[in-house]
Coordinates of C-alpha atoms and ligand atoms in Angstrom, one line a residue:
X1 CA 0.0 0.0 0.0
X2 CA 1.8 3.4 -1.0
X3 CA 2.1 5.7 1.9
X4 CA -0.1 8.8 1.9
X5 CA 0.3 11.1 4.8
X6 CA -2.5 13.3 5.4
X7 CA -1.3 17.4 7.1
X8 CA -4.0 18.9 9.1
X9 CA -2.2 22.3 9.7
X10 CA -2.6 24.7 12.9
X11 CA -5.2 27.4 13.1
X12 CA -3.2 28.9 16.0
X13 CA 0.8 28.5 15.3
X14 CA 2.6 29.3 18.4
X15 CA 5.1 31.6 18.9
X16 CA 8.2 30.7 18.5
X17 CA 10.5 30.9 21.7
X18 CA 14.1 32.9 21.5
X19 CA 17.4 30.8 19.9
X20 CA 19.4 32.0 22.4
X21 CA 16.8 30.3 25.5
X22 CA 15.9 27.0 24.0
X23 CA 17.4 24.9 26.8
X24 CA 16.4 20.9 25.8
X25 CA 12.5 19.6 26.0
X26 CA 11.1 22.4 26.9
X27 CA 9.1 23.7 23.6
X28 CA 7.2 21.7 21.2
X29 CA 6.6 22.7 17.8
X30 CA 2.8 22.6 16.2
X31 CA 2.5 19.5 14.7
X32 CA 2.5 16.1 15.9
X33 CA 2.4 13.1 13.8
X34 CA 0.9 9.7 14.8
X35 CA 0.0 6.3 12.9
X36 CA -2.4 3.1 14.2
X37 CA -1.3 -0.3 14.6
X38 CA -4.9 -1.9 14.3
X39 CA -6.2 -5.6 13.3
X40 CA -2.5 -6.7 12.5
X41 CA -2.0 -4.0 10.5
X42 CA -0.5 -0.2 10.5
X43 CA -2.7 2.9 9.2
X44 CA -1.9 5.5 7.0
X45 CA 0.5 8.2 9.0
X46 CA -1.4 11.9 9.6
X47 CA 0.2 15.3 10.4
X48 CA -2.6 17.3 12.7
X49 CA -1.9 20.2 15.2
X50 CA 0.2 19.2 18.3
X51 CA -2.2 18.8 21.3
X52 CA -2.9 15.7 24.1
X53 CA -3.8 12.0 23.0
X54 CA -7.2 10.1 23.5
X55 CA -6.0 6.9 25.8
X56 CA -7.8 4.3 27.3
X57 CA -7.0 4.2 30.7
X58 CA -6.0 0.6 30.5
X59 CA -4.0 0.6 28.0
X60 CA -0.5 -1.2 28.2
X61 CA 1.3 1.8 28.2
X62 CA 0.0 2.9 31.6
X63 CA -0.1 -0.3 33.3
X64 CA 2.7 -2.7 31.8
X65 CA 5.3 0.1 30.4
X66 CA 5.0 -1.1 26.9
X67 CA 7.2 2.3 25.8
X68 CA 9.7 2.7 23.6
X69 CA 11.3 5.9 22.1
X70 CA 13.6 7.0 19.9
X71 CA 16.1 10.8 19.8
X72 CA 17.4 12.6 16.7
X73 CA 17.9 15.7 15.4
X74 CA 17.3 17.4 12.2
X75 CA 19.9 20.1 11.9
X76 CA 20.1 23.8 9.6
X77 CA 23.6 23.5 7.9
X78 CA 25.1 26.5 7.0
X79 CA 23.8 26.1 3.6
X80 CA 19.7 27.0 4.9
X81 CA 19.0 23.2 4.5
X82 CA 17.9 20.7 6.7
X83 CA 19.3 17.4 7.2
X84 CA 18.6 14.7 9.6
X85 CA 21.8 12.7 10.6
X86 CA 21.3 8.9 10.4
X87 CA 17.7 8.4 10.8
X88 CA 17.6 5.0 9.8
X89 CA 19.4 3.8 12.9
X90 CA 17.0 5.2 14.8
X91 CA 14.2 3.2 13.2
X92 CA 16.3 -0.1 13.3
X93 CA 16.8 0.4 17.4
X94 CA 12.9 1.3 17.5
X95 CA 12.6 -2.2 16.0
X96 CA 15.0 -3.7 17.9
X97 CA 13.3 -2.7 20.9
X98 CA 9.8 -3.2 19.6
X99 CA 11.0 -7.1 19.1
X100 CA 12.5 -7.1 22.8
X101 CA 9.2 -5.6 24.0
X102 CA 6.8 -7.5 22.4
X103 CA 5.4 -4.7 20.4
X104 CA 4.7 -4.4 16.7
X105 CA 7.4 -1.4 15.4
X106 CA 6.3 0.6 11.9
X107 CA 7.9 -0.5 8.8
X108 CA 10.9 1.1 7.7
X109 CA 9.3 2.9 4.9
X110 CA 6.3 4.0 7.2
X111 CA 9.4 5.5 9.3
X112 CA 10.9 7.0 7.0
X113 CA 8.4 9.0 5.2
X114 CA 7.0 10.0 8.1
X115 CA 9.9 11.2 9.4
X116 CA 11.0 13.3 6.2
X117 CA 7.2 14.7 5.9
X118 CA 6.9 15.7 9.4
X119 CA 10.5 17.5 9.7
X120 CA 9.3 19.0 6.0
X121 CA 5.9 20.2 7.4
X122 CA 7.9 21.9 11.3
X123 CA 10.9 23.1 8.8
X124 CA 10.1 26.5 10.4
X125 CA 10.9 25.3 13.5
X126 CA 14.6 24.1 13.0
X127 CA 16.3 26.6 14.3
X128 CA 19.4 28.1 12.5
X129 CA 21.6 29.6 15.6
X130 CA 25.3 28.1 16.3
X131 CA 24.8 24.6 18.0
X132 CA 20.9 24.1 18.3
X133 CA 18.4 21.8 16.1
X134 CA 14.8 20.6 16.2
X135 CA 15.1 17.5 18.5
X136 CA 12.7 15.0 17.1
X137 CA 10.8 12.5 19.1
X138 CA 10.0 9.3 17.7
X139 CA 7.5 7.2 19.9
X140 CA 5.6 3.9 20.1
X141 CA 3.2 3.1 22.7
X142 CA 0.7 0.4 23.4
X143 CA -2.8 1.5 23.4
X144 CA -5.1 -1.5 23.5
X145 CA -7.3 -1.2 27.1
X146 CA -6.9 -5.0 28.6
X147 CA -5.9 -5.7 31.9
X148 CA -4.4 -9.4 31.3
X149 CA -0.5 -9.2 31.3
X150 CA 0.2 -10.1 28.1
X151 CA 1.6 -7.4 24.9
X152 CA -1.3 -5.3 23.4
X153 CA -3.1 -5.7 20.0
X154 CA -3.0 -2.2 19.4
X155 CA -0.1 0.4 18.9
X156 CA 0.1 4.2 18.6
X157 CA 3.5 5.1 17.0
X158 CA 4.2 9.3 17.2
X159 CA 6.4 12.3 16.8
X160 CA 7.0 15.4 18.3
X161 CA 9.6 17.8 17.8
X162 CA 11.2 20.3 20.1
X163 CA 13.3 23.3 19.2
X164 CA 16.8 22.8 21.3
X165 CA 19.8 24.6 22.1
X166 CA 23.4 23.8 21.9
X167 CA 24.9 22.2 24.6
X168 CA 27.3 24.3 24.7
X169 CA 27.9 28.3 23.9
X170 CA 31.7 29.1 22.6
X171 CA 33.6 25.6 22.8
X172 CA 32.7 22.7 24.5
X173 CA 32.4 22.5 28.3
X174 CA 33.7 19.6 30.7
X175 CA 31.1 17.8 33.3
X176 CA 31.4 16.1 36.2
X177 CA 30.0 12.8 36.4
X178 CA 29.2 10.5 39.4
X179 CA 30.2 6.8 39.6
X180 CA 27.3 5.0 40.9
X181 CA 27.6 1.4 42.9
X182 CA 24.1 1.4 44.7
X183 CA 21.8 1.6 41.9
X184 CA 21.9 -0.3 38.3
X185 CA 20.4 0.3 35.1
X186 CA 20.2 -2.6 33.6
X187 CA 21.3 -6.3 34.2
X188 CA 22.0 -9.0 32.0
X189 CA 19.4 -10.7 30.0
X190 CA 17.2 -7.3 30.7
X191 CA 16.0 -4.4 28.9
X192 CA 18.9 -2.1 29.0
X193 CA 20.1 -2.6 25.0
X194 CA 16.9 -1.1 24.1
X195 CA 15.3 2.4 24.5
X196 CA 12.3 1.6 26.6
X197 CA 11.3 4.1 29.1
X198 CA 11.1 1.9 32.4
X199 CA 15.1 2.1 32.1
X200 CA 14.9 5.8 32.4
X201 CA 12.6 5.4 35.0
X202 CA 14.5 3.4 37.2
X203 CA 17.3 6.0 36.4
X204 CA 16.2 9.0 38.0
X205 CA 16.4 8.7 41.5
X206 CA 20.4 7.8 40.9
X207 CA 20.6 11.5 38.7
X208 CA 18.8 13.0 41.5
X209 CA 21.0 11.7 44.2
X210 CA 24.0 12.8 41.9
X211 CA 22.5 16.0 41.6
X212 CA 22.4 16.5 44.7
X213 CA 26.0 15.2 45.6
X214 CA 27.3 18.3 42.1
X215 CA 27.9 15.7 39.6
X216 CA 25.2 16.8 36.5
X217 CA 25.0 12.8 35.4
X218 CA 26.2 9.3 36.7
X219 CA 28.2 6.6 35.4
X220 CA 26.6 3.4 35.6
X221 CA 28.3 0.4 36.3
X222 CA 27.4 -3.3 35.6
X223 CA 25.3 -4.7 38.0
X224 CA 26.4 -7.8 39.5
X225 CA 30.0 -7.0 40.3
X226 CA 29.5 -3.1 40.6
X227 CA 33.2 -3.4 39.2
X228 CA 32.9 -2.7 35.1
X229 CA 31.9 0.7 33.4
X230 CA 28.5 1.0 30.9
X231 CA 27.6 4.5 30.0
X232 CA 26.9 7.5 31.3
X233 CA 23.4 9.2 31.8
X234 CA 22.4 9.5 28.3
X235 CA 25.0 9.1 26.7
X236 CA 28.1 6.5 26.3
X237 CA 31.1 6.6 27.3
X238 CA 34.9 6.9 26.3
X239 CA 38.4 6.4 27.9
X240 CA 41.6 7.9 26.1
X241 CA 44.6 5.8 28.1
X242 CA 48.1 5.5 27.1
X243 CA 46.9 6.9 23.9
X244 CA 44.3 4.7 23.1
X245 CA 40.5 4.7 22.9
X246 CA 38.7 2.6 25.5
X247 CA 34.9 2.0 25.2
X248 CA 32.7 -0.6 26.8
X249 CA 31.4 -3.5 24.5
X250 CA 27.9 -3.8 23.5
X251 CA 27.2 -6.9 25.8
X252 CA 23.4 -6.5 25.9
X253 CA 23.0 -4.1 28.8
X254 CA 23.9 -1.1 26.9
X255 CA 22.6 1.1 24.8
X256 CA 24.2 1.3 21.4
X257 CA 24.3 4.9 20.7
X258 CA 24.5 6.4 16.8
X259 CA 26.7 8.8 18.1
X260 CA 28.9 5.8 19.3
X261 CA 29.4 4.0 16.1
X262 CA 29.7 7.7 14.4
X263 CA 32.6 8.1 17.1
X264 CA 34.0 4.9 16.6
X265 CA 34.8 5.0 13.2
X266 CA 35.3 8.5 13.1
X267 CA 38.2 7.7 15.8
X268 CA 39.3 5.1 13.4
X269 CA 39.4 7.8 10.4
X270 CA 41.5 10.1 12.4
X271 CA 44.0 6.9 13.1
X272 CA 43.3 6.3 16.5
X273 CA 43.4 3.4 17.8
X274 CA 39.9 2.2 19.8
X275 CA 38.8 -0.9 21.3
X276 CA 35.5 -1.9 22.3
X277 CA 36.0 -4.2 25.5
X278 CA 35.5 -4.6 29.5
X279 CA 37.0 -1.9 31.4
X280 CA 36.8 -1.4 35.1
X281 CA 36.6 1.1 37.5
X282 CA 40.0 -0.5 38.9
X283 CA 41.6 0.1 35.5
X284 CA 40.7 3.5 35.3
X285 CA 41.6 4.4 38.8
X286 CA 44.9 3.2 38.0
X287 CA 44.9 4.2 34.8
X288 CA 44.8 7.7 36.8
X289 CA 47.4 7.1 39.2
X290 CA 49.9 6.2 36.8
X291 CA 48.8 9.8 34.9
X292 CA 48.0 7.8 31.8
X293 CA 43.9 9.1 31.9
X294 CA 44.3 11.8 29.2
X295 CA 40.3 12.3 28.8
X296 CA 37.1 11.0 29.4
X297 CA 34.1 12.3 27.5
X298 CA 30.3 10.7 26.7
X299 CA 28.9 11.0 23.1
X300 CA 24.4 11.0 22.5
X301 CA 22.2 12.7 20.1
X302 CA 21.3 15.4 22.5
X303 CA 24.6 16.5 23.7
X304 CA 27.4 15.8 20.7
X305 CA 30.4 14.8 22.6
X306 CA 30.8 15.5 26.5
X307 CA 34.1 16.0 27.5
X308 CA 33.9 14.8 31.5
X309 CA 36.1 16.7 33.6
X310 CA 35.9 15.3 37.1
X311 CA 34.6 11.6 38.7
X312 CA 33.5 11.1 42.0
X313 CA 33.4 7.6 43.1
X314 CA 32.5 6.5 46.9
X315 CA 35.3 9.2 48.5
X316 CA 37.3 9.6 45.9
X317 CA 37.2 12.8 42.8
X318 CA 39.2 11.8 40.0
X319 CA 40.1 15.2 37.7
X320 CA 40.5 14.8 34.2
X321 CA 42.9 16.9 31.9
X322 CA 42.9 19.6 35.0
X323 CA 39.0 19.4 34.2
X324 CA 38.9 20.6 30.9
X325 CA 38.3 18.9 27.1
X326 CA 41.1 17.7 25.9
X327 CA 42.2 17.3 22.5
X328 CA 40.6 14.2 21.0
X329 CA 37.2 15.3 22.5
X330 CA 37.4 18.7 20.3
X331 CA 38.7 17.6 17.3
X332 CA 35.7 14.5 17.1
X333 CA 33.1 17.3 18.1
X334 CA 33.9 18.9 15.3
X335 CA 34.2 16.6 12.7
X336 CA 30.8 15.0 13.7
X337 CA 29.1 18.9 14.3
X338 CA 31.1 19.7 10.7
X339 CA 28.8 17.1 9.3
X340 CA 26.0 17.7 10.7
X341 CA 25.9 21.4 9.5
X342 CA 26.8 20.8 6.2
X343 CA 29.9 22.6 7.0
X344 CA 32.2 19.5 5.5
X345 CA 31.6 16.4 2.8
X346 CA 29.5 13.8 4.0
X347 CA 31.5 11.3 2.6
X348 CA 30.4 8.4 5.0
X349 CA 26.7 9.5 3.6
X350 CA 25.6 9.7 7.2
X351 CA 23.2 12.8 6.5
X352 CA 19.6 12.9 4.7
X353 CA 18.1 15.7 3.2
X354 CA 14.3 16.3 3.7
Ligands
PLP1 C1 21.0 5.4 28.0 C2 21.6 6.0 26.8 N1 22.8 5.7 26.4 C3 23.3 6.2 25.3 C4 22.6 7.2 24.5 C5 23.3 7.7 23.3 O1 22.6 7.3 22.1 P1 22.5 8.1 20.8 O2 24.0 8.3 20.4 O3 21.8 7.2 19.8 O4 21.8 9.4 21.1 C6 21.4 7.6 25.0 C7 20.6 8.6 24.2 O5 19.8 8.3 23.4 C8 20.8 7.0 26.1 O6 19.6 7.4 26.6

């Protein structure tokens, strides 16, 4: 069936909030976009103005967390147009995690279209100042009301868009980051590979505890032995030691970023040397001691690459590069920005135009 997405356009656009005051999340454009999972099969997509959605009380979402999500960006390159960078890995975790979840995810050409029509139709609403985008949020839900734990017949899959700022103003900024050994995000065999929301969930109180310590996000750590490093917040995370690039594997209780495989071969283009593998906290402690921890920075769609600058773990603060980005850090945030804003060749064909 050829996809034909219907636009229902806003009687009353909003207005627009400042460049300079985006801050992340907190504006939404005027559209929203949502397609029906319904009698085994998915609905035509339709564009209408942004506002709440009708949901049966009992529907899976509500009770048994069927939730998934997905975070990209479409980005304004210097040139006026707007690109969206690697969009189709965001529709293969969405599936990923739809199969882990029991749901029923939407075609790749049903995610795609809609995807390109949508950012078309809020095009307005990318923003065009140093460092910011229109932050798209891709969503799946299950909406059949049934109480009976089992997965639901019915599906809503949606997308909303927010305006958002750069992360950072003139250069990048260092963060400090919080080892955590109480609380886990994920555990073997669980749900951690995929973007569902109960992991965020069960993530917040650690952030809030964090918060409260000075550290902005926490480093999570695997969750038997408390011992071996994950990823960071919402982001993952990266280890430059004795001149080398040290990330954690993809063992099934992380999340495998875009901007981590973007990172990981763009670290390879630049001739660095990076291995995916276990690393502990011991390692890195050491690693310290012996002054061979040069940097330490996270990589995720919302905030680029995040140089860390300081890590507090149990009595201990570790300071990076005298808490400031170091080298490697800069030059991959901007190759990957230089990308993204059209400001260099795509060779690696990482960008789509809508
Ligand atoms: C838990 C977690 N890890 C890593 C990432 C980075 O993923 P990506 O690079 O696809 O944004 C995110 C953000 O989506 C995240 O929420």
């Amino acid at each position: 069936m050829p996809i034909e997405i219907s636009v229902e356009k806003t009687k009353t656009p909003k207005t627009q909030p400042a460049p300079d005051n985006l801050g992340f999340g907190r504006y939404f454009s005027d559209h929203m976009l949502l397609c029906e999972y319904a009698n085994e099969q998915w609905g035509q997509p339709r564009i209408v103005p942004y506002g709440p959605l009708p949901l049966d009380p009992g529907a899976s979402v509500l009770h048994y967390g069927q939730a998934l999500f997905e975070g990209m960006k479409a980005f304004r390159g210097e040139d006026g147009k707007v690109k969206l960078f690697r969009p189709q890995r965001n529709w293969a975790r969405l599936t990923q995690g739809a199969e882990r979840l029991a749901m029923k995810a939407p075609p790749e050409d049903i995610f795609m279209e809609s995807i390109k029509k949508f950012t078309q139709v809020e095009s307005n609403w990318v923003p065009s100042a140093k460092g910011t985008a229109l932050y798209l949020r891709p969503t799946l839900i299950g909406t059949e009301g049934f109480l009976g734990v089992r997965p639901s017949n019915n599906y809503l899959f949606y997308v909303i868009a927010s305006p958002v700022g750069g992360y950072y103003g003139e250069g990048i900024e260092a963060v400090k980051i919080w080892v955590e050994k109480k609380y886990s995000r994920s555990a073997p065999g669980g749900i951690g590979a995929v973007k569902a929301g109960g992991n965020y969930a069960s993530s917040l109180l650690a952030a809030v505890d964090a918060k409260k310590k000075g550290y902005s996000q926490v480093m999570w750590l695997d969750s038997s032995q408390h011992r071996f490093v994950e990823e960071v917040g919402t982001m993952n995370v990266f280890f430059v030691i004795d001149g080398k690039v040290i990330t954690p594997d993809l063992g099934g209780t992380i999340l495998p970023g875009v901007m981590r495989d973007s990172t990981i071969q763009t670290l390879k283009m630049m001739g660095k040397t990076v291995e995916e593998r276990k690393i502990s906290i011991d390692e890195i402690l050491m690693a310290q001691e012996r002054g061979l921890l040069t940097e330490v920075f996270g990589t995720g769609t919302a905030a680029s690459v995040s140089p860390v600058g300081q890590l507090g773990f149990e009595d201990r603060t570790i300071t990076i590069n005298d808490g400031r980005p170091g080298p490697i850090a800069r030059e991959l945030y901007a190759t990957l920005t230089d990308i993204q804003y059209s400001r260099k060749a795509d060779e690696l064909g990482w960008t789509l135009e809508v």
